[in-house]
Coordinates of C-alpha atoms and ligand atoms in Angstrom, one line a residue:
Chain A
M7 CA 250.6 -74.3 -86.0
T8 CA 248.7 -71.8 -83.9
P9 CA 246.1 -73.1 -81.4
E10 CA 243.3 -71.8 -83.7
E11 CA 244.8 -73.6 -86.7
R12 CA 245.1 -76.8 -84.7
F13 CA 241.5 -76.6 -83.6
D14 CA 240.3 -76.0 -87.1
A15 CA 242.4 -78.8 -88.4
L16 CA 240.9 -81.3 -85.9
I17 CA 237.4 -80.2 -86.7
G18 CA 238.2 -80.3 -90.4
E19 CA 239.4 -83.9 -90.1
D20 CA 236.3 -85.0 -88.1
L21 CA 238.5 -85.7 -85.1
K22 CA 237.2 -85.1 -81.6
I23 CA 238.1 -82.1 -79.5
E24 CA 239.3 -83.3 -76.0
P25 CA 239.2 -81.4 -72.7
R26 CA 242.8 -80.1 -72.7
D27 CA 242.9 -79.1 -76.4
P28 CA 242.9 -75.4 -77.2
M29 CA 239.5 -74.3 -78.3
P30 CA 237.9 -70.9 -79.1
D31 CA 236.3 -69.3 -76.1
A32 CA 232.9 -69.2 -77.9
Y33 CA 233.1 -73.0 -78.7
R34 CA 233.8 -73.7 -75.0
A35 CA 230.9 -71.4 -73.9
T36 CA 228.5 -72.9 -76.4
M37 CA 229.4 -76.4 -75.4
I38 CA 229.1 -75.7 -71.6
R39 CA 225.7 -74.1 -72.2
Q40 CA 224.4 -77.0 -74.3
I41 CA 225.7 -79.7 -72.0
A42 CA 224.4 -78.0 -68.9
Q43 CA 220.9 -77.5 -70.4
H44 CA 220.9 -81.1 -71.4
A45 CA 222.0 -82.2 -67.9
H46 CA 219.3 -80.0 -66.3
S47 CA 216.7 -81.5 -68.6
E48 CA 217.6 -85.0 -67.6
V49 CA 217.3 -84.1 -63.9
I50 CA 214.1 -82.0 -64.1
G51 CA 212.7 -84.7 -66.5
M52 CA 212.4 -87.1 -63.6
Q53 CA 209.6 -85.1 -62.1
P54 CA 206.7 -85.6 -64.6
E55 CA 207.4 -89.3 -64.6
G56 CA 208.2 -89.6 -60.9
N57 CA 204.7 -88.3 -60.4
W58 CA 203.3 -91.7 -61.4
I59 CA 205.7 -94.1 -59.6
T60 CA 203.4 -94.5 -56.6
R61 CA 200.4 -94.9 -58.8
A62 CA 201.7 -97.2 -61.6
P63 CA 199.0 -99.7 -62.4
S64 CA 201.0 -102.8 -61.5
L65 CA 204.2 -103.8 -59.7
K66 CA 205.8 -104.6 -63.1
R67 CA 205.1 -101.1 -64.5
K68 CA 206.2 -99.6 -61.2
A69 CA 209.6 -101.4 -61.3
I70 CA 210.1 -100.4 -65.0
L71 CA 209.2 -96.7 -64.3
I72 CA 211.6 -96.6 -61.3
A73 CA 214.4 -98.0 -63.5
K74 CA 213.7 -95.5 -66.2
V75 CA 213.6 -92.5 -63.8
Q76 CA 216.9 -93.8 -62.3
D77 CA 218.4 -93.9 -65.8
E78 CA 217.5 -90.2 -66.3
A79 CA 219.3 -89.3 -63.0
G80 CA 222.3 -91.2 -64.4
H81 CA 222.1 -89.3 -67.7
G82 CA 222.1 -86.0 -65.8
L83 CA 225.3 -87.1 -63.9
Y84 CA 227.1 -88.2 -67.1
L85 CA 226.4 -84.8 -68.6
Y86 CA 227.4 -82.7 -65.6
S87 CA 230.7 -84.7 -65.6
A88 CA 231.1 -83.9 -69.3
A89 CA 230.4 -80.2 -68.6
E90 CA 233.0 -80.2 -65.9
T91 CA 235.8 -81.2 -68.3
L92 CA 235.3 -77.7 -69.8
G93 CA 236.3 -76.0 -66.5
V94 CA 232.9 -75.3 -64.9
S95 CA 231.9 -76.7 -61.6
R96 CA 228.7 -78.8 -61.2
A97 CA 227.9 -76.9 -58.1
E98 CA 227.7 -73.6 -60.0
L99 CA 225.6 -75.2 -62.8
V100 CA 223.2 -76.5 -60.2
D101 CA 223.0 -73.1 -58.5
L102 CA 222.2 -71.4 -61.9
L103 CA 219.5 -73.9 -62.5
H104 CA 218.0 -73.3 -59.0
E105 CA 218.1 -69.5 -59.6
G106 CA 216.4 -69.9 -63.0
R107 CA 219.5 -68.5 -64.7
Q108 CA 219.9 -71.6 -66.9
K109 CA 217.1 -73.4 -68.7
Y110 CA 216.0 -77.0 -69.2
S111 CA 213.9 -78.4 -72.0
S112 CA 210.4 -76.9 -72.0
I113 CA 208.8 -80.3 -72.6
F114 CA 209.1 -81.0 -68.9
N115 CA 206.9 -78.0 -68.1
Y116 CA 203.8 -80.0 -69.2
P117 CA 201.9 -82.0 -66.6
T118 CA 201.4 -85.8 -66.5
L119 CA 197.6 -86.0 -65.9
T120 CA 197.0 -89.7 -66.5
W121 CA 198.9 -93.0 -66.7
A122 CA 198.7 -92.8 -70.5
D123 CA 201.0 -89.7 -70.2
I124 CA 203.8 -92.0 -69.0
G125 CA 203.3 -94.1 -72.2
A126 CA 203.2 -90.9 -74.4
I127 CA 206.4 -89.5 -72.7
G128 CA 208.4 -92.7 -73.3
W129 CA 207.2 -93.0 -76.9
L130 CA 207.3 -89.4 -78.0
V131 CA 209.5 -87.4 -75.6
D132 CA 212.2 -90.1 -75.3
G133 CA 211.7 -90.8 -79.0
A134 CA 212.3 -87.1 -79.9
A135 CA 215.3 -87.1 -77.5
I136 CA 216.7 -90.2 -79.2
T137 CA 216.5 -88.6 -82.6
N138 CA 218.5 -85.7 -81.4
Q139 CA 220.9 -87.7 -79.2
V140 CA 221.8 -90.2 -82.0
M141 CA 223.1 -87.3 -84.0
L142 CA 224.9 -86.0 -80.9
T143 CA 226.9 -89.3 -80.6
R144 CA 228.9 -87.8 -83.5
T145 CA 229.3 -84.3 -82.0
S146 CA 232.8 -82.8 -82.0
Y147 CA 233.4 -82.6 -78.3
G148 CA 234.7 -86.0 -77.1
P149 CA 233.3 -86.2 -73.6
Y150 CA 229.8 -85.1 -74.8
S151 CA 229.9 -87.6 -77.6
R152 CA 230.9 -90.4 -75.2
A153 CA 228.1 -89.4 -72.8
M154 CA 225.7 -89.6 -75.7
I155 CA 226.8 -93.0 -76.8
R156 CA 226.2 -94.3 -73.2
I157 CA 222.8 -92.5 -73.0
C158 CA 221.6 -93.8 -76.4
K159 CA 222.3 -97.4 -75.3
E160 CA 219.9 -96.8 -72.4
E161 CA 217.2 -94.7 -74.2
S162 CA 216.0 -97.4 -76.4
F163 CA 214.4 -99.2 -73.5
H164 CA 212.7 -95.9 -72.5
Q165 CA 211.0 -95.5 -75.8
R166 CA 210.0 -99.1 -76.1
Q167 CA 208.4 -99.3 -72.7
G168 CA 206.4 -96.1 -73.4
Y169 CA 205.2 -97.5 -76.7
E170 CA 204.2 -100.7 -75.1
I171 CA 202.1 -98.8 -72.5
M172 CA 200.3 -97.0 -75.4
R173 CA 199.8 -100.3 -77.2
V174 CA 198.3 -102.0 -74.2
L175 CA 195.9 -99.1 -73.6
S176 CA 195.0 -98.9 -77.3
E177 CA 194.0 -102.6 -77.3
G178 CA 192.1 -102.1 -74.0
T179 CA 188.6 -100.8 -73.1
D180 CA 187.1 -97.7 -74.8
A181 CA 188.1 -95.7 -71.7
Q182 CA 191.7 -96.9 -72.0
R183 CA 191.8 -96.1 -75.7
A184 CA 190.4 -92.6 -75.1
M185 CA 193.0 -92.1 -72.4
A186 CA 195.8 -93.0 -74.9
Q187 CA 194.3 -90.7 -77.5
D188 CA 194.1 -87.9 -75.1
A189 CA 197.7 -88.3 -74.1
L190 CA 198.8 -88.3 -77.8
D191 CA 196.7 -85.2 -78.3
R192 CA 198.4 -83.3 -75.5
W193 CA 202.0 -84.5 -76.1
W194 CA 202.2 -84.5 -79.9
W195 CA 202.8 -80.8 -80.5
P196 CA 205.1 -80.1 -77.5
S197 CA 207.2 -83.1 -78.7
L198 CA 207.6 -81.5 -82.1
M199 CA 208.6 -78.3 -80.4
M200 CA 211.4 -80.2 -78.6
F201 CA 213.6 -79.8 -81.7
G202 CA 213.6 -76.1 -81.3
P203 CA 212.7 -73.1 -83.5
P204 CA 212.6 -73.6 -87.3
D205 CA 215.9 -73.3 -89.1
A206 CA 215.1 -69.9 -90.5
E207 CA 214.9 -68.5 -86.9
S208 CA 217.5 -70.6 -85.2
T209 CA 220.4 -68.1 -85.0
H210 CA 223.2 -70.3 -83.7
T211 CA 222.6 -73.3 -85.9
V212 CA 225.1 -72.1 -88.6
Q213 CA 228.0 -71.8 -86.1
S214 CA 227.1 -75.0 -84.3
M215 CA 227.2 -76.8 -87.6
A216 CA 230.5 -75.3 -88.6
W217 CA 232.0 -76.5 -85.4
K218 CA 230.3 -79.9 -85.9
I219 CA 228.5 -79.7 -82.6
K220 CA 225.3 -80.3 -84.5
L221 CA 225.3 -82.3 -87.7
E222 CA 221.7 -81.8 -88.7
T223 CA 219.3 -78.9 -88.3
N224 CA 216.3 -78.6 -86.1
D225 CA 213.9 -79.0 -89.0
Q226 CA 215.8 -82.1 -90.4
L227 CA 215.6 -83.8 -87.1
R228 CA 212.0 -82.9 -86.5
Q229 CA 211.1 -84.3 -89.9
R230 CA 212.9 -87.5 -89.2
F231 CA 211.0 -87.9 -86.0
I232 CA 207.6 -87.2 -87.7
D233 CA 208.3 -89.7 -90.5
A234 CA 209.2 -92.4 -88.0
T235 CA 206.4 -91.7 -85.5
V236 CA 203.3 -91.2 -87.7
P237 CA 203.2 -94.9 -88.8
Q238 CA 203.7 -96.0 -85.2
A239 CA 200.5 -94.0 -84.2
E240 CA 198.7 -95.5 -87.1
Y241 CA 199.6 -99.0 -85.9
L242 CA 198.0 -98.1 -82.5
G243 CA 194.9 -96.9 -84.3
L244 CA 195.4 -93.5 -82.7
K245 CA 194.9 -90.2 -84.6
V246 CA 197.8 -87.7 -84.7
P247 CA 196.1 -84.4 -83.8
D248 CA 196.9 -82.5 -87.0
P249 CA 194.3 -82.0 -89.6
D250 CA 197.0 -81.0 -92.1
L251 CA 199.0 -84.1 -91.7
A252 CA 199.5 -85.8 -95.1
W253 CA 202.0 -88.0 -96.8
N254 CA 203.8 -86.1 -99.6
T255 CA 204.6 -88.5 -102.4
E256 CA 206.9 -86.0 -104.0
T257 CA 209.2 -85.3 -101.0
G258 CA 208.8 -88.8 -99.5
H259 CA 208.0 -87.1 -96.2
Y260 CA 204.9 -86.2 -94.1
D261 CA 203.7 -82.6 -94.4
V262 CA 202.5 -81.2 -91.1
G263 CA 200.4 -78.2 -90.1
P264 CA 201.8 -75.1 -88.5
I265 CA 203.5 -75.4 -85.1
D266 CA 202.3 -72.9 -82.5
W267 CA 205.6 -71.1 -81.8
D268 CA 203.8 -68.6 -79.5
E269 CA 203.1 -71.4 -77.1
F270 CA 206.7 -72.5 -77.4
W271 CA 208.1 -69.1 -76.5
S272 CA 205.7 -68.6 -73.7
V273 CA 206.8 -71.9 -72.1
V274 CA 210.5 -71.1 -72.6
K275 CA 210.0 -67.7 -71.0
G276 CA 208.5 -69.3 -67.9
D277 CA 204.7 -69.3 -68.4
G278 CA 204.2 -73.0 -69.2
P279 CA 201.7 -75.1 -67.1
C280 CA 204.4 -76.4 -64.6
N281 CA 207.5 -74.1 -64.8
K282 CA 207.1 -72.8 -61.3
E283 CA 206.2 -76.2 -59.8
R284 CA 209.2 -77.9 -61.4
S285 CA 211.7 -75.3 -60.1
A286 CA 210.1 -75.1 -56.6
H287 CA 210.2 -78.9 -56.3
K288 CA 213.8 -79.1 -57.4
V289 CA 215.0 -76.3 -55.0
G290 CA 212.9 -77.7 -52.2
V291 CA 214.3 -81.2 -52.3
W292 CA 217.8 -79.8 -52.7
E293 CA 217.4 -77.7 -49.5
E294 CA 215.6 -80.3 -47.6
H295 CA 218.3 -82.8 -48.1
A296 CA 221.3 -80.5 -47.4
W297 CA 221.8 -82.5 -44.2
V298 CA 222.7 -85.6 -46.2
R299 CA 225.5 -83.8 -48.1
E300 CA 226.7 -82.2 -44.9
A301 CA 226.7 -85.5 -43.0
A302 CA 228.7 -87.2 -45.8
A303 CA 231.3 -84.4 -45.8
A304 CA 231.6 -84.5 -42.0
H305 CA 232.0 -88.3 -42.1
A306 CA 234.7 -88.0 -44.7
A307 CA 236.5 -85.3 -42.8
K308 CA 236.4 -87.3 -39.6
A309 CA 237.7 -90.4 -41.3
R310 CA 240.6 -88.4 -42.9
T311 CA 241.6 -87.0 -39.4
A312 CA 241.4 -90.5 -37.9
A313 CA 243.6 -91.9 -40.7
A314 CA 246.1 -89.0 -40.3
S315 CA 246.5 -89.5 -36.5
A316 CA 246.7 -93.3 -36.7
Chain B
M29 CA 217.1 -79.5 -80.9
S30 CA 215.9 -81.5 -78.0
Y31 CA 217.6 -79.9 -75.1
D32 CA 218.8 -76.7 -76.7
V33 CA 216.5 -74.1 -75.3
P34 CA 216.8 -70.7 -76.9
R35 CA 218.4 -67.9 -74.9
T36 CA 216.2 -65.6 -72.9
D37 CA 217.1 -62.3 -71.2
D38 CA 217.4 -63.7 -67.7
E39 CA 220.0 -66.3 -68.7
V40 CA 223.5 -66.2 -67.1
D41 CA 226.6 -68.0 -68.3
P42 CA 228.7 -69.9 -65.7
T43 CA 232.2 -68.8 -64.8
L44 CA 235.2 -71.0 -65.4
A45 CA 236.0 -71.1 -61.8
G46 CA 236.9 -74.8 -61.9
T47 CA 235.8 -77.6 -59.7
E48 CA 234.7 -77.0 -56.1
G49 CA 232.5 -78.9 -53.6
S50 CA 233.2 -82.5 -52.9
P51 CA 236.2 -84.1 -54.7
L52 CA 236.1 -85.5 -58.2
W53 CA 236.9 -89.2 -58.8
E54 CA 237.7 -91.0 -62.0
V55 CA 235.9 -94.3 -62.5
F56 CA 237.4 -97.4 -64.1
I57 CA 235.4 -100.5 -64.7
R58 CA 236.4 -104.1 -65.6
A59 CA 233.6 -105.3 -67.8
D60 CA 234.4 -109.0 -67.2
R61 CA 237.2 -111.3 -65.9
G62 CA 240.1 -111.3 -68.3
L63 CA 239.6 -107.6 -69.4
N64 CA 241.4 -104.4 -68.3
H65 CA 239.7 -101.8 -66.2
V66 CA 238.7 -99.1 -68.6
H67 CA 237.9 -95.4 -67.8
V68 CA 234.2 -94.7 -68.0
G69 CA 233.7 -91.3 -66.5
S70 CA 233.9 -89.3 -63.3
L71 CA 231.8 -88.4 -60.4
H72 CA 231.7 -86.3 -57.1
A73 CA 231.9 -88.0 -53.7
P74 CA 233.2 -86.9 -50.3
D75 CA 235.3 -90.1 -49.9
A76 CA 236.5 -93.2 -51.7
A77 CA 233.9 -95.6 -50.2
T78 CA 231.1 -93.3 -51.2
A79 CA 232.6 -92.8 -54.6
L80 CA 232.6 -96.6 -55.1
H81 CA 228.9 -96.8 -54.2
H82 CA 228.0 -93.9 -56.5
A83 CA 230.1 -95.5 -59.3
R84 CA 228.1 -98.7 -59.0
D85 CA 224.8 -96.7 -59.2
V86 CA 225.8 -94.4 -62.0
Y87 CA 227.9 -96.6 -64.2
T88 CA 226.8 -100.2 -63.7
R89 CA 223.0 -100.4 -63.7
R90 CA 223.1 -103.1 -66.4
K91 CA 225.9 -105.4 -65.2
E92 CA 228.5 -103.4 -67.1
G93 CA 231.2 -104.6 -64.7
V94 CA 232.6 -107.0 -62.2
S95 CA 235.1 -104.7 -60.6
I96 CA 235.3 -100.9 -60.1
W97 CA 238.3 -98.6 -59.3
V98 CA 237.9 -95.0 -58.2
V99 CA 240.9 -92.7 -58.3
P100 CA 241.0 -89.1 -57.1
S101 CA 241.1 -87.0 -60.3
S102 CA 243.8 -84.8 -58.7
A103 CA 246.1 -87.9 -58.6
I104 CA 246.3 -88.2 -62.3
T105 CA 249.3 -86.9 -64.2
A106 CA 248.7 -86.6 -67.9
T107 CA 250.6 -85.8 -71.1
D108 CA 250.1 -82.4 -72.5
P109 CA 248.1 -82.4 -75.8
H110 CA 250.3 -79.6 -77.1
D111 CA 253.3 -82.0 -76.9
A112 CA 251.4 -84.9 -78.6
T113 CA 253.7 -84.9 -81.7
D114 CA 256.9 -85.1 -79.5
W115 CA 255.5 -87.8 -77.4
F116 CA 253.8 -90.0 -80.0
G117 CA 254.9 -88.6 -83.3
S118 CA 257.8 -90.7 -84.5
E119 CA 257.0 -93.4 -87.1
H120 CA 258.8 -96.7 -86.9
P121 CA 257.3 -98.7 -89.8
Y122 CA 259.9 -101.5 -89.3
R123 CA 258.2 -102.3 -86.0
H124 CA 255.2 -103.6 -87.9
P125 CA 255.0 -107.0 -89.5
T126 CA 253.7 -105.5 -92.8
F127 CA 257.1 -103.7 -93.3
Y128 CA 258.6 -107.1 -94.3
E129 CA 258.0 -108.9 -97.6
I130 CA 257.7 -112.7 -97.3
P131 CA 257.6 -114.6 -100.6
E132 CA 254.2 -116.1 -101.3
E133 CA 255.7 -119.6 -101.6
V134 CA 256.7 -119.4 -97.9
G135 CA 253.1 -119.1 -96.9
H136 CA 251.6 -117.6 -93.8
M137 CA 254.0 -116.2 -91.3
Ligands
LIG420 FE1 217.7 -89.4 -70.7
LIG421 FE1 215.1 -91.3 -71.4

């Protein structure tokens, strides 16, 4: 069996590809790019929520938010480790992120203006991420699949705490209810865009599905998210900001109005409300804390020397 | 999909230069007394003591373990997946209990 035949046979039998298996260069490159983007997204994703840690409305909410943000840091680390099994170094991936040469999910380029945004992010952004990540637990690359299983176990808490914030606000004063509605208005469409361009324009979907990296298309996942989320909004008594939203008895799914793909592309290309702020903050913190990495390395080197001469 | 951002002109692919920076450690966790340590992933740290601390923070935020091992990734010797058939391929069905027929009258054995 040639290495190509072996790879195709493993994929054909729904078996996982593991780090030292032969794999087509393009599969390796696709996997690295996808896992790196995912890792960067987890890390940058801490910023919009971190923005509210010091202003959480109670000690309980503050503790929960810190735990959630810490989970996202962990998710980033699991994913960088998975990427490294493909032969790239985390240091290089982080450099590429800092230089703007690799992207993270555009959803994190929107601002968190009120406390209700923390609720909307957990409910909608983590909700959309879960829809995608549950599929990815079955992806063909072993280390990525295992990272996803771990992450999915932790994500459920993220979505539930977000929905609970929205529920408490929806059952609160008129001002709190308005705040919740405003957050839904601003986060609904960007959340739908998280699934990526429509299938007709998504060029690499076919190859990714042939390699079983993805098992469902962008539009299928988006529809699943919409169908699950609309009734949750109804329960809260909030209105999904889409005049065309309607239940379709024939398809058994919700129909939605057109998504503004121009907005999507403008944020991807760097012109979202917070693109510059997010990168500047990430690079700034990295540089500011270089001394911690240097001190840890110096300490380790000194301990090694001491051990060698003992 | 969620974290799959479409390619733009300024994007660059990383090289396959391999791991650099602080050493890589493999992390093993014992979930509870009476169980084996099981590999859970890897992480970077300058030394073993720091690796243990990072492993606690990264892999045991929900009481996933009662004991952690960290091992330098470079210390691991592994079988080659190309030789998998030679290493693990031979079938010995007579090593399994189901190979043997026991008359029903004899009962459970
Ligand atoms: Fe996450
Ligand atoms: Fe999350």
